[in-house]
Coordinates of N, CA and C and ligand atoms in Angstrom, one line a residue:
M16 N 0.9 -1.2 0.0 CA 0.0 0.0 0.0 C 0.9 1.2 0.0
S17 N 0.6 2.2 -0.8 CA 1.4 3.4 -0.9 C 1.1 4.3 0.3
T18 N 2.0 5.3 0.5 CA 1.8 6.2 1.6 C 0.5 7.0 1.4
D19 N 0.3 7.4 0.1 CA -0.9 8.2 -0.2 C -2.2 7.4 0.1
D20 N -2.2 6.1 -0.2 CA -3.3 5.2 0.1 C -3.6 5.2 1.6
Q21 N -2.4 5.0 2.3 CA -2.6 4.9 3.8 C -3.1 6.2 4.3
I22 N -2.7 7.4 3.8 CA -3.2 8.6 4.3 C -4.7 8.7 4.1
S23 N -5.1 8.4 2.9 CA -6.6 8.5 2.7 C -7.4 7.5 3.5
L24 N -6.8 6.3 3.6 CA -7.6 5.2 4.3 C -7.6 5.5 5.8
F25 N -6.5 6.1 6.3 CA -6.4 6.4 7.7 C -7.4 7.4 8.1
N26 N -8.0 8.1 7.2 CA -9.0 9.2 7.5 C -10.4 8.6 7.8
F27 N -10.5 7.9 8.9 CA -11.8 7.3 9.3 C -12.6 8.0 10.3
N28 N -12.3 9.3 10.4 CA -12.8 10.1 11.6 C -14.1 10.8 11.4
S29 N -14.8 10.5 10.3 CA -15.9 11.3 9.9 C -17.2 10.9 10.7
D30 N -17.1 9.8 11.4 CA -18.3 9.3 12.1 C -18.1 9.1 13.6
P31 N -18.2 10.2 14.3 CA -17.8 10.2 15.8 C -18.6 9.2 16.6
E32 N -17.9 8.6 17.5 CA -18.6 7.6 18.4 C -19.1 8.2 19.7
P33 N -20.3 8.0 20.1 CA -20.7 8.6 21.4 C -20.2 7.8 22.6
T34 N -19.8 6.6 22.4 CA -19.4 5.8 23.6 C -18.0 5.1 23.2
S35 N -17.5 4.3 24.2 CA -16.3 3.6 24.0 C -16.5 2.1 24.0
P36 N -17.1 1.5 23.0 CA -17.5 0.1 23.0 C -16.2 -0.8 22.9
P37 N -16.3 -2.0 23.5 CA -15.2 -2.9 23.4 C -14.7 -3.2 22.0
V38 N -15.7 -3.4 21.0 CA -15.3 -3.5 19.6 C -15.7 -2.1 19.0
P39 N -14.7 -1.3 18.7 CA -15.0 0.0 18.2 C -15.8 0.0 17.0
Q40 N -16.9 0.7 17.0 CA -17.7 0.8 15.8 C -17.2 1.9 14.8
G41 N -17.4 1.8 13.6 CA -17.0 2.8 12.6 C -15.5 2.9 12.5
F42 N -14.8 1.8 12.9 CA -13.4 1.8 13.0 C -12.9 0.6 12.3
N43 N -12.0 0.8 11.3 CA -11.5 -0.3 10.6 C -10.0 -0.6 11.0
P44 N -9.9 -1.7 11.8 CA -8.5 -1.9 12.3 C -7.5 -2.2 11.3
E45 N -7.9 -2.4 10.0 CA -6.9 -2.7 9.0 C -6.3 -1.4 8.5
L46 N -6.9 -0.3 8.9 CA -6.3 1.0 8.4 C -5.3 1.5 9.4
I47 N -4.1 0.9 9.3 CA -3.1 1.2 10.2 C -2.1 2.2 9.7
P48 N -1.7 3.2 10.4 CA -0.7 4.1 10.0 C 0.7 3.5 10.0
T49 N 1.0 2.6 9.0 CA 2.2 1.8 9.1 C 3.5 2.6 8.9
S50 N 3.4 3.8 8.4 CA 4.6 4.6 8.1 C 4.6 5.7 9.1
A51 N 5.8 6.0 9.7 CA 6.0 7.1 10.7 C 5.9 8.4 9.9
K52 N 5.9 8.4 8.6 CA 5.7 9.6 7.8 C 4.3 10.1 7.9
I53 N 3.4 9.2 8.2 CA 2.0 9.5 8.2 C 1.7 10.0 9.6
P54 N 1.3 11.3 9.7 CA 1.0 11.8 11.1 C -0.3 11.2 11.7
I55 N -0.4 11.3 12.9 CA -1.6 10.9 13.6 C -2.3 12.2 14.0
P56 N -3.2 12.7 13.2 CA -3.8 14.0 13.5 C -4.6 14.0 14.8
P57 N -4.7 15.2 15.5 CA -5.5 15.3 16.6 C -7.0 15.0 16.2
G58 N -7.7 14.2 17.1 CA -9.1 13.8 16.8 C -9.2 12.5 16.0
T59 N -8.0 11.8 15.8 CA -8.0 10.5 15.1 C -8.9 9.5 15.8
Y60 N -8.7 9.4 17.2 CA -9.3 8.4 17.9 C -10.4 8.9 18.8
Q61 N -11.5 8.1 18.8 CA -12.6 8.5 19.7 C -12.6 7.7 21.0
S62 N -11.7 6.7 21.1 CA -11.6 6.0 22.4 C -10.2 5.4 22.5
M63 N -9.9 5.0 23.7 CA -8.6 4.4 24.0 C -8.6 2.9 23.4
E64 N -9.8 2.3 23.3 CA -9.9 1.0 22.7 C -9.5 1.0 21.2
Q65 N -9.9 2.1 20.5 CA -9.5 2.2 19.1 C -8.0 2.3 19.0
M66 N -7.4 3.1 19.9 CA -6.0 3.3 19.8 C -5.3 2.0 20.1
K67 N -5.8 1.2 21.1 CA -5.2 0.0 21.4 C -5.1 -1.0 20.2
V68 N -6.2 -1.0 19.5 CA -6.2 -1.8 18.3 C -5.0 -1.4 17.3
H69 N -4.9 -0.1 17.1 CA -3.9 0.4 16.2 C -2.5 0.1 16.8
C70 N -2.3 0.4 18.0 CA -1.0 0.2 18.6 C -0.5 -1.2 18.5
N71 N -1.4 -2.2 18.6 CA -1.0 -3.6 18.6 C -0.8 -4.0 17.1
E72 N -1.1 -3.2 16.1 CA -0.8 -3.5 14.7 C 0.3 -2.6 14.2
C73 N 0.7 -1.6 15.0 CA 1.5 -0.5 14.5 C 2.9 -0.9 14.0
Q74 N 3.3 -0.4 12.9 CA 4.7 -0.7 12.4 C 5.4 0.7 12.2
R75 N 5.1 1.7 13.0 CA 5.7 3.0 12.7 C 7.2 3.0 13.1
C76 N 7.7 2.1 13.9 CA 9.1 2.1 14.2 C 9.6 0.7 14.4
G77 N 10.9 0.5 14.5 CA 11.5 -0.8 14.7 C 11.1 -1.6 15.9
L78 N 10.5 -0.9 16.9 CA 10.2 -1.6 18.2 C 9.0 -2.6 18.0
A79 N 8.3 -2.4 16.9 CA 7.2 -3.3 16.6 C 7.7 -4.8 16.5
A80 N 8.9 -5.0 16.0 CA 9.5 -6.3 15.7 C 9.6 -7.1 17.0
G81 N 9.8 -6.5 18.2 CA 10.0 -7.2 19.4 C 8.7 -7.2 20.3
R82 N 7.6 -6.8 19.7 CA 6.4 -6.6 20.6 C 5.7 -7.9 20.8
T83 N 5.3 -8.1 22.1 CA 4.3 -9.2 22.4 C 3.0 -8.4 22.5
H84 N 3.0 -7.4 23.4 CA 1.8 -6.6 23.5 C 2.2 -5.1 23.5
A85 N 1.5 -4.3 22.8 CA 1.7 -2.8 23.0 C 1.1 -2.5 24.3
V86 N 1.8 -1.6 25.0 CA 1.3 -1.2 26.4 C 0.8 0.2 26.2
V87 N -0.5 0.3 26.0 CA -1.1 1.6 25.7 C -1.3 2.4 27.0
G88 N -1.6 1.7 28.1 CA -1.8 2.4 29.4 C -3.0 1.9 30.2
E89 N -3.1 2.3 31.4 CA -4.2 1.9 32.2 C -4.5 2.9 33.3
G90 N -5.8 2.9 33.7 CA -6.2 3.8 34.8 C -7.6 4.4 34.5
N91 N -7.9 5.5 35.1 CA -9.1 6.1 34.9 C -9.1 7.0 33.7
L92 N -10.0 6.7 32.7 CA -10.0 7.5 31.5 C -10.4 8.9 31.6
Q93 N -10.9 9.3 32.8 CA -11.2 10.7 33.1 C -10.3 11.2 34.3
A94 N -9.2 10.6 34.4 CA -8.3 11.0 35.6 C -7.8 12.4 35.5
P95 N -7.7 13.1 36.6 CA -7.2 14.4 36.6 C -5.6 14.5 36.5
I96 N -5.0 13.3 36.7 CA -3.6 13.2 36.6 C -3.2 12.1 35.7
M97 N -2.3 12.4 34.8 CA -1.7 11.4 33.9 C -0.2 11.3 34.2
I98 N 0.3 10.0 34.2 CA 1.7 9.8 34.5 C 2.3 9.2 33.2
V99 N 3.4 9.8 32.8 CA 4.0 9.3 31.6 C 5.4 8.7 31.9
G100 N 5.5 7.4 31.6 CA 6.8 6.7 31.8 C 7.6 6.7 30.5
E101 N 8.6 5.9 30.5 CA 9.5 5.8 29.3 C 9.0 4.8 28.3
G102 N 8.9 3.6 28.7 CA 8.5 2.5 27.8 C 8.3 1.2 28.5
P103 N 7.7 0.3 27.9 CA 7.4 -1.0 28.6 C 8.8 -1.8 28.8
G104 N 8.8 -2.5 30.0 CA 9.9 -3.5 30.2 C 9.3 -4.9 29.9
Q105 N 10.1 -5.9 30.3 CA 9.7 -7.2 29.9 C 8.3 -7.6 30.5
T106 N 8.1 -7.4 31.7 CA 6.8 -7.8 32.3 C 5.6 -7.0 31.7
E107 N 5.9 -5.8 31.4 CA 4.9 -4.9 30.8 C 4.6 -5.5 29.4
D108 N 5.6 -5.8 28.6 CA 5.4 -6.4 27.3 C 4.6 -7.7 27.3
E109 N 4.9 -8.5 28.4 CA 4.2 -9.8 28.5 C 2.8 -9.6 28.9
T110 N 2.5 -8.6 29.7 CA 1.1 -8.5 30.3 C 0.3 -7.5 29.5
G111 N 1.0 -6.5 28.8 CA 0.3 -5.4 28.2 C -0.1 -4.3 29.1
R112 N 0.4 -4.4 30.4 CA 0.1 -3.4 31.4 C 1.3 -2.5 31.8
P113 N 1.1 -1.2 32.0 CA 2.3 -0.4 32.3 C 2.7 -0.5 33.8
F114 N 3.9 -0.3 34.0 CA 4.5 -0.3 35.4 C 4.0 -1.4 36.3
V115 N 4.3 -2.6 35.9 CA 3.9 -3.8 36.7 C 5.0 -4.5 37.4
G116 N 6.3 -4.0 37.1 CA 7.4 -4.6 37.7 C 7.7 -3.9 39.1
R117 N 9.0 -3.9 39.5 CA 9.4 -3.3 40.7 C 9.2 -1.8 40.7
S118 N 9.4 -1.1 39.5 CA 9.2 0.3 39.4 C 7.7 0.6 39.6
G119 N 6.9 -0.3 39.1 CA 5.4 -0.1 39.3 C 5.0 -0.2 40.7
E120 N 5.6 -1.2 41.4 CA 5.2 -1.3 42.9 C 5.6 0.0 43.6
L121 N 6.8 0.5 43.3 CA 7.2 1.8 44.0 C 6.3 2.9 43.6
L122 N 5.9 3.0 42.3 CA 5.0 4.0 41.8 C 3.7 4.0 42.6
D123 N 3.2 2.8 42.7 CA 1.9 2.6 43.5 C 2.0 3.1 44.9
K124 N 3.2 2.8 45.5 CA 3.4 3.3 46.9 C 3.5 4.8 47.0
I125 N 4.2 5.4 46.0 CA 4.3 6.9 46.0 C 2.9 7.5 45.9
L126 N 2.1 6.9 45.0 CA 0.8 7.5 44.8 C -0.1 7.3 46.1
A127 N 0.1 6.1 46.7 CA -0.7 5.8 47.9 C -0.3 6.7 49.0
S128 N 0.9 7.2 49.0 CA 1.4 8.0 50.1 C 0.6 9.4 50.2
V129 N 0.0 9.7 49.0 CA -0.9 10.9 49.0 C -2.3 10.5 48.6
H130 N -2.6 9.3 49.0 CA -4.0 8.8 48.8 C -4.5 8.8 47.4
L131 N -3.6 8.5 46.5 CA -4.0 8.3 45.1 C -3.8 6.9 44.7
S132 N -4.7 6.4 43.7 CA -4.5 5.0 43.3 C -4.5 5.0 41.7
R133 N -3.7 4.0 41.2 CA -3.5 4.0 39.7 C -4.8 3.7 39.0
H134 N -5.8 3.1 39.7 CA -7.0 2.8 39.0 C -8.1 3.9 39.1
E135 N -8.0 4.6 40.2 CA -9.1 5.6 40.4 C -8.7 7.0 40.0
N136 N -7.5 7.4 40.3 CA -7.2 8.9 40.2 C -6.2 9.2 39.1
V137 N -5.6 8.2 38.5 CA -4.6 8.5 37.5 C -4.7 7.7 36.3
F138 N -4.1 8.1 35.2 CA -4.0 7.2 34.0 C -2.5 7.1 33.8
I139 N -2.0 5.9 33.6 CA -0.5 5.7 33.4 C -0.2 5.3 31.9
G140 N 0.6 6.1 31.2 CA 1.0 5.7 29.9 C 2.5 5.8 29.7
N141 N 3.0 5.7 28.5 CA 4.4 5.7 28.3 C 4.7 6.5 27.0
V142 N 6.0 6.9 26.9 CA 6.4 7.6 25.7 C 6.4 6.7 24.5
V143 N 6.9 5.5 24.6 CA 6.7 4.5 23.6 C 5.9 3.3 24.1
K144 N 5.1 2.8 23.2 CA 4.1 1.7 23.6 C 4.7 0.3 23.5
C145 N 5.8 0.2 22.8 CA 6.4 -1.1 22.6 C 7.8 -1.2 23.3
R146 N 8.1 -2.4 23.8 CA 9.4 -2.5 24.6 C 10.6 -2.3 23.8
P147 N 11.5 -1.4 24.2 CA 12.8 -1.4 23.5 C 13.7 -2.6 23.9
P148 N 14.4 -3.1 23.0 CA 15.2 -4.3 23.3 C 16.2 -4.1 24.5
E149 N 16.4 -5.1 25.3 CA 17.2 -5.0 26.5 C 16.9 -3.8 27.4
N150 N 15.6 -3.3 27.3 CA 15.2 -2.2 28.1 C 16.0 -0.9 27.9
R151 N 16.6 -0.8 26.7 CA 17.3 0.4 26.4 C 16.4 1.6 26.4
T152 N 17.0 2.8 26.5 CA 16.2 4.1 26.3 C 15.7 4.2 24.9
P153 N 14.4 4.5 24.7 CA 13.9 4.7 23.4 C 14.7 5.8 22.6
T154 N 14.9 5.6 21.3 CA 15.6 6.7 20.6 C 14.6 7.8 20.3
A155 N 15.2 9.0 19.9 CA 14.4 10.1 19.6 C 13.4 9.8 18.5
D156 N 13.9 9.0 17.5 CA 13.0 8.7 16.4 C 11.8 7.8 16.8
E157 N 12.1 6.8 17.7 CA 11.1 6.0 18.2 C 10.0 6.8 19.0
A158 N 10.6 7.7 19.8 CA 9.6 8.5 20.6 C 8.8 9.4 19.7
E159 N 9.4 9.9 18.7 CA 8.6 10.8 17.7 C 7.6 9.9 17.0
A160 N 8.0 8.7 16.6 CA 7.0 7.9 15.8 C 5.8 7.6 16.7
C161 N 5.9 7.5 18.0 CA 4.9 7.1 18.9 C 4.2 8.4 19.5
K162 N 4.7 9.5 19.3 CA 4.2 10.7 20.0 C 2.7 11.0 19.7
G163 N 2.3 10.8 18.4 CA 0.9 11.1 18.1 C 0.0 10.3 19.0
Y164 N 0.3 9.1 19.3 CA -0.5 8.3 20.2 C -0.6 8.9 21.6
L165 N 0.5 9.3 22.1 CA 0.5 10.0 23.4 C -0.3 11.3 23.4
L166 N -0.1 12.0 22.4 CA -0.9 13.3 22.3 C -2.4 13.0 22.2
E167 N -2.8 11.9 21.5 CA -4.2 11.6 21.5 C -4.7 11.1 22.8
Q168 N -3.8 10.4 23.6 CA -4.2 10.0 24.9 C -4.5 11.2 25.8
I169 N -3.6 12.2 25.7 CA -3.8 13.4 26.5 C -5.1 14.1 26.1
R170 N -5.3 14.1 24.8 CA -6.6 14.8 24.4 C -7.8 14.0 24.9
L171 N -7.8 12.7 24.8 CA -8.9 11.9 25.3 C -9.2 12.0 26.8
I172 N -8.1 12.0 27.5 CA -8.2 12.0 29.0 C -8.4 13.4 29.5
N173 N -7.7 14.3 28.9 CA -7.8 15.7 29.3 C -7.4 15.9 30.8
P174 N -6.2 15.4 31.2 CA -5.8 15.6 32.6 C -5.4 17.0 32.9
K175 N -5.6 17.4 34.2 CA -5.2 18.7 34.6 C -3.7 18.8 34.8
I176 N -3.2 17.6 35.3 CA -1.7 17.5 35.6 C -1.1 16.3 34.9
I177 N 0.1 16.5 34.4 CA 0.8 15.4 33.8 C 2.2 15.3 34.4
L178 N 2.5 14.1 35.0 CA 3.7 13.9 35.6 C 4.7 13.2 34.7
L179 N 5.8 13.7 34.5 CA 6.8 13.2 33.5 C 7.9 12.5 34.3
T180 N 7.9 11.1 34.2 CA 8.9 10.4 35.0 C 10.2 10.2 34.2
G181 N 11.1 11.0 34.6 CA 12.5 10.9 34.0 C 12.7 11.7 32.7
A182 N 13.9 11.7 32.3 CA 14.4 12.6 31.2 C 13.7 12.2 29.9
T183 N 13.5 10.9 29.7 CA 12.9 10.5 28.4 C 11.5 11.1 28.2
A184 N 10.7 11.0 29.2 CA 9.3 11.6 29.2 C 9.4 13.1 29.0
L185 N 10.3 13.7 29.7 CA 10.4 15.2 29.7 C 10.8 15.6 28.3
R186 N 11.8 14.9 27.7 CA 12.2 15.3 26.3 C 11.2 14.9 25.3
G187 N 10.6 13.7 25.5 CA 9.7 13.1 24.5 C 8.4 14.0 24.3
L188 N 7.9 14.5 25.5 CA 6.7 15.2 25.4 C 6.8 16.7 25.3
L189 N 7.8 17.3 26.0 CA 7.9 18.7 26.0 C 9.1 19.2 25.3
G190 N 10.0 18.3 24.8 CA 11.2 18.7 24.1 C 12.2 19.4 25.0
I191 N 12.1 19.2 26.3 CA 13.0 19.8 27.2 C 14.2 18.9 27.4
K192 N 15.4 19.3 27.1 CA 16.6 18.4 27.2 C 17.4 18.6 28.5
Q193 N 16.9 19.4 29.4 CA 17.7 19.5 30.7 C 17.6 18.2 31.5
G194 N 18.6 18.0 32.3 CA 18.6 16.8 33.2 C 17.5 16.9 34.2
I195 N 17.0 15.7 34.5 CA 15.8 15.6 35.4 C 16.1 16.2 36.8
T196 N 17.4 16.0 37.3 CA 17.7 16.5 38.6 C 17.6 18.0 38.7
K197 N 17.8 18.7 37.6 CA 17.7 20.2 37.6 C 16.3 20.6 37.6
V198 N 15.4 19.9 36.9 CA 14.1 20.5 36.7 C 13.0 19.8 37.5
R199 N 13.3 18.7 38.1 CA 12.2 18.0 38.8 C 11.6 18.9 39.9
G200 N 10.3 18.7 40.0 CA 9.6 19.4 41.1 C 9.1 20.8 40.6
Q201 N 9.5 21.2 39.4 CA 9.1 22.5 38.9 C 7.9 22.4 37.9
W202 N 6.9 23.2 38.2 CA 5.7 23.1 37.3 C 6.0 23.8 35.9
V203 N 5.6 23.2 34.9 CA 5.7 23.7 33.5 C 4.3 23.9 33.0
E204 N 3.9 25.1 32.6 CA 2.5 25.2 32.1 C 2.6 25.3 30.6
R205 N 1.8 24.4 29.9 CA 1.7 24.4 28.4 C 0.3 24.1 28.1
D206 N -0.3 24.9 27.2 CA -1.6 24.7 26.7 C -2.6 24.4 27.8
D207 N -2.6 25.2 28.8 CA -3.6 25.1 29.9 C -3.5 23.8 30.7
R208 N -2.3 23.2 30.6 CA -2.1 22.0 31.4 C -0.8 22.2 32.2
L209 N -0.8 21.6 33.4 CA 0.4 21.7 34.3 C 1.2 20.4 34.2
Y210 N 2.5 20.5 33.9 CA 3.4 19.3 33.8 C 4.4 19.4 34.9
M211 N 4.7 18.3 35.6 CA 5.8 18.3 36.5 C 6.7 17.1 36.2
P212 N 8.0 17.5 35.9 CA 9.0 16.4 35.8 C 9.3 15.8 37.2
I213 N 9.4 14.5 37.3 CA 9.7 13.9 38.5 C 10.7 12.8 38.2
F214 N 11.4 12.3 39.3 CA 12.3 11.2 39.1 C 11.5 9.9 38.6
H215 N 12.2 9.1 37.8 CA 11.6 7.8 37.4 C 11.7 6.9 38.6
P216 N 10.7 6.1 38.8 CA 10.8 5.2 40.0 C 12.0 4.2 39.9
A217 N 12.4 3.9 38.7 CA 13.6 3.0 38.6 C 14.9 3.7 39.2
Y218 N 14.9 5.0 39.0 CA 16.1 5.7 39.5 C 16.0 5.7 41.1
L219 N 14.8 5.8 41.6 CA 14.7 5.7 43.1 C 15.1 4.4 43.6
L220 N 14.8 3.3 42.8 CA 15.2 2.0 43.3 C 16.7 1.8 43.4
R221 N 17.3 2.5 42.5 CA 18.8 2.5 42.5 C 19.4 3.4 43.5
N222 N 18.6 4.3 44.1 CA 19.1 5.2 45.1 C 18.1 5.2 46.3
P223 N 18.3 4.2 47.1 CA 17.3 3.9 48.2 C 17.3 4.8 49.4
S224 N 18.4 5.6 49.5 CA 18.5 6.5 50.8 C 17.2 7.4 50.9
R225 N 16.8 7.5 52.2 CA 15.7 8.5 52.4 C 16.2 9.7 53.1
D226 N 17.5 9.9 53.2 CA 18.0 11.1 53.8 C 17.5 12.4 53.2
T227 N 17.5 13.4 54.0 CA 17.1 14.7 53.5 C 17.9 15.1 52.3
G228 N 17.2 15.5 51.2 CA 17.9 15.9 50.0 C 18.2 14.7 49.1
S229 N 17.9 13.5 49.5 CA 18.1 12.3 48.6 C 17.0 12.3 47.5
P230 N 17.2 11.5 46.4 CA 16.2 11.5 45.4 C 14.8 11.0 46.0
K231 N 14.8 10.1 46.9 CA 13.5 9.6 47.5 C 12.9 10.7 48.3
W232 N 13.7 11.4 49.0 CA 13.2 12.6 49.8 C 12.6 13.6 48.9
L233 N 13.3 13.9 47.8 CA 12.8 14.9 46.8 C 11.5 14.5 46.2
M234 N 11.4 13.2 45.9 CA 10.2 12.7 45.3 C 9.0 12.9 46.3
W235 N 9.3 12.7 47.6 CA 8.2 12.9 48.6 C 7.8 14.3 48.6
Q236 N 8.7 15.3 48.4 CA 8.3 16.7 48.3 C 7.5 16.9 47.1
D237 N 7.9 16.3 46.0 CA 7.2 16.5 44.7 C 5.8 16.0 44.7
I238 N 5.6 14.8 45.2 CA 4.3 14.2 45.2 C 3.3 14.9 46.1
Q239 N 3.9 15.4 47.2 CA 3.0 16.2 48.1 C 2.6 17.5 47.4
A240 N 3.5 18.1 46.6 CA 3.2 19.3 45.9 C 2.1 19.0 44.8
V241 N 2.2 17.8 44.2 CA 1.2 17.4 43.2 C -0.1 17.3 43.9
R242 N -0.1 16.6 45.0 CA -1.4 16.5 45.8 C -2.0 17.8 46.1
T243 N -1.2 18.7 46.6 CA -1.7 20.0 47.0 C -2.2 20.8 45.8
K244 N -1.5 20.7 44.7 CA -2.0 21.4 43.5 C -3.3 20.8 43.0
L245 N -3.4 19.4 43.0 CA -4.7 18.8 42.6 C -5.8 19.2 43.5
D246 N -5.6 19.3 44.8 CA -6.7 19.7 45.7 C -7.1 21.2 45.4
E247 N -6.1 22.0 45.1 CA -6.4 23.4 44.8 C -7.2 23.5 43.5
L248 N -6.8 22.7 42.5 CA -7.5 22.8 41.2 C -8.9 22.2 41.3
I249 N -9.1 21.2 42.1 CA -10.4 20.5 42.2 C -11.4 21.4 43.0
S250 N -10.9 21.8 44.2 CA -11.8 22.5 45.1 C -11.6 24.0 45.1
G251 N -10.5 24.5 44.6 CA -10.2 25.9 44.8 C -9.9 26.3 46.2
S252 N -9.7 25.2 47.0 CA -9.5 25.5 48.5 C -8.1 25.0 48.9
E253 N -7.8 25.2 50.1 CA -6.5 24.6 50.6 C -6.6 23.1 50.8
P254 N -5.5 22.4 50.7 CA -5.5 20.9 50.8 C -5.9 20.5 52.2
D255 N -6.4 19.2 52.3 CA -6.7 18.6 53.5 C -5.5 18.6 54.5
E256 N -5.9 18.7 55.8 CA -4.8 18.8 56.8 C -3.9 17.6 56.8
E257 N -4.4 16.4 56.5 CA -3.6 15.2 56.5 C -2.5 15.2 55.5
F258 N -2.6 16.1 54.5 CA -1.4 16.2 53.5 C -0.5 17.3 53.9
Ligands
LIG309 N1 7.2 0.3 33.1 C1 6.6 1.2 32.2 O1 5.5 0.9 31.8 N2 7.3 2.3 31.9 C2 8.5 2.6 32.4 O2 9.0 3.7 32.1 C3 9.1 1.7 33.3 C4 8.4 0.5 33.6

């Protein structure tokens, strides 16, 4: 199929869906944007289910070759907070779920420390949906090939706050090339949304100290700031005393 054919076939967006059915209606799973030259325009997907179908057929970059499952994400589709990781590891690739290894356990604990849960209050996604070999960092081209999916996820969920875990998420989504240690904990406002770069949980696993000023201690400051900001945004009032 030529690129031109793909572009016209990919334009299946004229019949908006009112709901998110398990088998997406008005959606032809054969119309896959197999070339990274074909953009994924805003408004392409009406549901995360549609995107999941495409991601599991996607050939936009070389990561497709090693894919068992595309890891599109999980959580509340109306969550006020979205968390963006780097990319699936082995367990994620096997299960199709994000952050299910040791990093995921730690992420759940971090969220629980401010009374948030991955299923109720957040949606967790990744810069790339397919596992990089040997868990290497995704290349800039891989991140770019997958970026349209991430932007569509943000459009569909419409979170108030987006947490960027680590430098890959920070660079992949906002194009900021600074080190995470420099910018973590600082709010970045773009297009009416608040982004906060935070340490990746895997980095915290490698740096277990809880001493004042340590990465874990800094993460504790950051997640409390996130909780405070969320409470302010939701109620317009000061946060609960327990936080
Ligand atoms: N699991 C994910 O889904 N993403 C990461 O960045 C790390 C582990």
